[in-house]
Amino acid sequence: MDRNAVRRAWDAVAETYAARRDPDGSDAALIDDLLDALAGDPAAGDGDPLVLDVGCGDGARTLANLPPGSVGLDVSRRGLDLARETVPDARLVHGEMSALPFAADRFDAITAYHAVFHVERERHPDVYDEFARVLRPGGRLLATLPSGRFETVRRGWMGGEMFFSAPGRERTLDQLRAAGFAEVETRTATDPLGSSTEFAFAKLKADAAPDGGATESGATDP
């Protein structure tokens, strides 16, 4: 699937996905651990940390648990319409994760739940470079870690069809490190549809300078 096809696919299934997934669960609880880590980080400054939720969808599971004023980004306008109702105090942005429309060093943390594997695996390094670019030095990442290597279109998924692509667990960890992330810790939690999924906590190195990272050209503050 190309990017426009993925966007259309998410527009088509956004309401069904929001209705079927459990808004609670142990993967949502991981956000508390992320916020605790930020609270103990003097670089985060006073007040609430600024967190970007990539692939926020309807916002009920991840964005709703983040501090007020957090930013939700999604490729699906229908998903953002739902998030506007669910998390009215969030800032919502339509965009694609391999070319984030934000200035460098903008965020204290990024969450990316069940999101990156909807991008072609060949572009995953671009995605992680973008995450590193918009995070401040020492910023945190909490992201789903794919369990295997796959690339497929699942027809009948949520009553529609959806593209999934990943290079495998170890390759993903290598890509995170290549983008400048360190102190990578993994945990297993229950995902929105009731199965178990592994997640990666990672911290951006203070001197991170990923190869091939995007520039600030055209970037805007949320």
Coordinates of C-alpha atoms in Angstrom, one line a residue, residues 23-152:
P23 CA -9.2 1.9 26.3
D24 CA -7.6 0.4 29.3
G25 CA -4.9 -2.3 29.8
S26 CA -1.3 -2.7 30.7
D27 CA 0.1 -1.0 27.6
A28 CA -1.8 2.2 28.6
A29 CA -0.3 1.8 32.1
L30 CA 3.2 2.0 30.5
I31 CA 2.5 5.7 30.0
D32 CA 2.6 6.3 33.8
D33 CA 6.2 4.8 33.7
L34 CA 7.1 7.2 30.9
L35 CA 5.8 10.2 32.8
D36 CA 7.5 9.1 36.0
A37 CA 10.8 9.0 34.1
L38 CA 10.2 12.5 32.7
A39 CA 9.3 13.8 36.2
G40 CA 12.7 12.7 37.4
D41 CA 14.5 14.3 34.5
P42 CA 15.7 17.9 35.2
A43 CA 16.0 18.6 31.5
A44 CA 12.2 18.4 31.2
G45 CA 11.9 21.7 33.1
D46 CA 9.0 22.8 35.2
G47 CA 5.4 22.1 34.4
D48 CA 4.0 19.3 32.3
P49 CA 6.3 17.7 29.7
L50 CA 5.4 18.2 26.0
V51 CA 4.6 14.8 24.5
L52 CA 3.9 13.8 20.9
D53 CA 1.6 10.9 20.3
V54 CA 2.3 9.5 16.9
G55 CA -0.6 7.6 15.3
C56 CA -3.0 8.9 18.0
G57 CA -6.1 7.6 16.2
D58 CA -9.2 8.4 18.3
G59 CA -7.0 9.3 21.3
A60 CA -8.7 7.1 23.9
R61 CA -5.9 4.8 24.8
T62 CA -2.7 6.9 24.6
L63 CA -3.3 10.6 24.1
A64 CA -6.0 10.7 26.7
N65 CA -3.5 9.5 29.3
L66 CA -0.9 12.1 28.4
P67 CA -0.6 15.6 30.0
P68 CA -3.0 18.3 28.9
G69 CA -1.7 20.1 25.8
S70 CA 0.0 17.0 24.4
V71 CA 0.1 16.7 20.6
G72 CA -1.6 14.0 18.6
L73 CA -0.5 13.3 15.1
D74 CA -2.3 10.9 12.7
V75 CA -2.5 10.3 9.0
S76 CA -6.3 9.7 9.2
R77 CA -8.4 12.8 9.3
R78 CA -11.3 10.6 10.5
G79 CA -9.2 9.4 13.4
L80 CA -8.4 13.0 14.3
D81 CA -12.1 13.9 14.2
L82 CA -12.7 11.2 16.8
A83 CA -9.8 12.4 18.9
R84 CA -11.2 15.9 18.9
E85 CA -14.2 14.6 20.7
T86 CA -12.3 12.3 23.0
V87 CA -9.4 14.6 24.0
P88 CA -10.6 18.1 23.5
D89 CA -7.6 19.7 25.3
A90 CA -5.0 18.0 23.0
R91 CA -3.4 19.7 20.0
L92 CA -4.1 17.6 16.9
V93 CA -2.1 17.6 13.7
H94 CA -2.6 15.8 10.4
G95 CA 0.7 14.4 9.1
E96 CA 2.9 11.5 8.2
M97 CA 5.4 10.1 10.7
S98 CA 8.4 9.9 8.3
A99 CA 8.2 13.7 7.7
L100 CA 7.0 15.2 11.0
P101 CA 5.8 18.8 10.6
F102 CA 7.6 20.0 13.7
A103 CA 10.8 21.9 14.6
A104 CA 13.8 20.1 15.9
D105 CA 14.2 19.5 19.7
R106 CA 10.5 20.3 20.2
F107 CA 9.3 17.4 22.4
D108 CA 10.2 15.9 25.7
A109 CA 8.8 12.5 24.7
I110 CA 7.1 10.5 21.9
T111 CA 4.6 7.7 22.2
A112 CA 4.1 5.5 19.1
Y113 CA 1.6 2.7 19.8
H114 CA 0.9 0.2 17.0
A115 CA 1.9 2.9 14.5
V116 CA 5.3 2.5 12.8
F117 CA 4.4 -0.9 11.3
H118 CA 1.8 0.7 9.1
V119 CA 4.7 2.3 7.2
E120 CA 6.8 0.3 4.7
R121 CA 9.7 -1.3 6.6
E122 CA 12.2 0.3 4.2
R123 CA 11.1 3.7 5.6
H124 CA 11.4 2.8 9.3
P125 CA 14.9 4.3 9.6
D126 CA 13.4 7.6 8.3
V127 CA 10.7 7.4 10.9
Y128 CA 13.2 6.8 13.8
D129 CA 15.4 9.6 12.5
E130 CA 12.4 11.9 12.5
F131 CA 11.6 10.9 16.1
A132 CA 15.2 11.7 17.1
R133 CA 15.1 15.1 15.3
V134 CA 12.0 16.4 17.0
L135 CA 13.0 15.1 20.5
R136 CA 15.2 17.3 22.7
P137 CA 18.5 15.7 23.7
G138 CA 17.7 13.1 26.4
G139 CA 14.1 12.9 25.3
R140 CA 12.2 9.6 25.7
L141 CA 10.5 7.2 23.3
L142 CA 7.8 4.6 24.1
A143 CA 7.0 2.6 21.1
T144 CA 5.6 -0.8 20.0
L145 CA 8.3 -3.3 19.1
P146 CA 7.3 -5.7 16.3
S147 CA 7.8 -9.3 17.1
G148 CA 8.7 -10.5 13.6
R149 CA 9.5 -9.7 10.0
F150 CA 6.4 -9.2 7.8
E151 CA 4.8 -7.2 5.1
T152 CA 1.2 -7.9 4.2

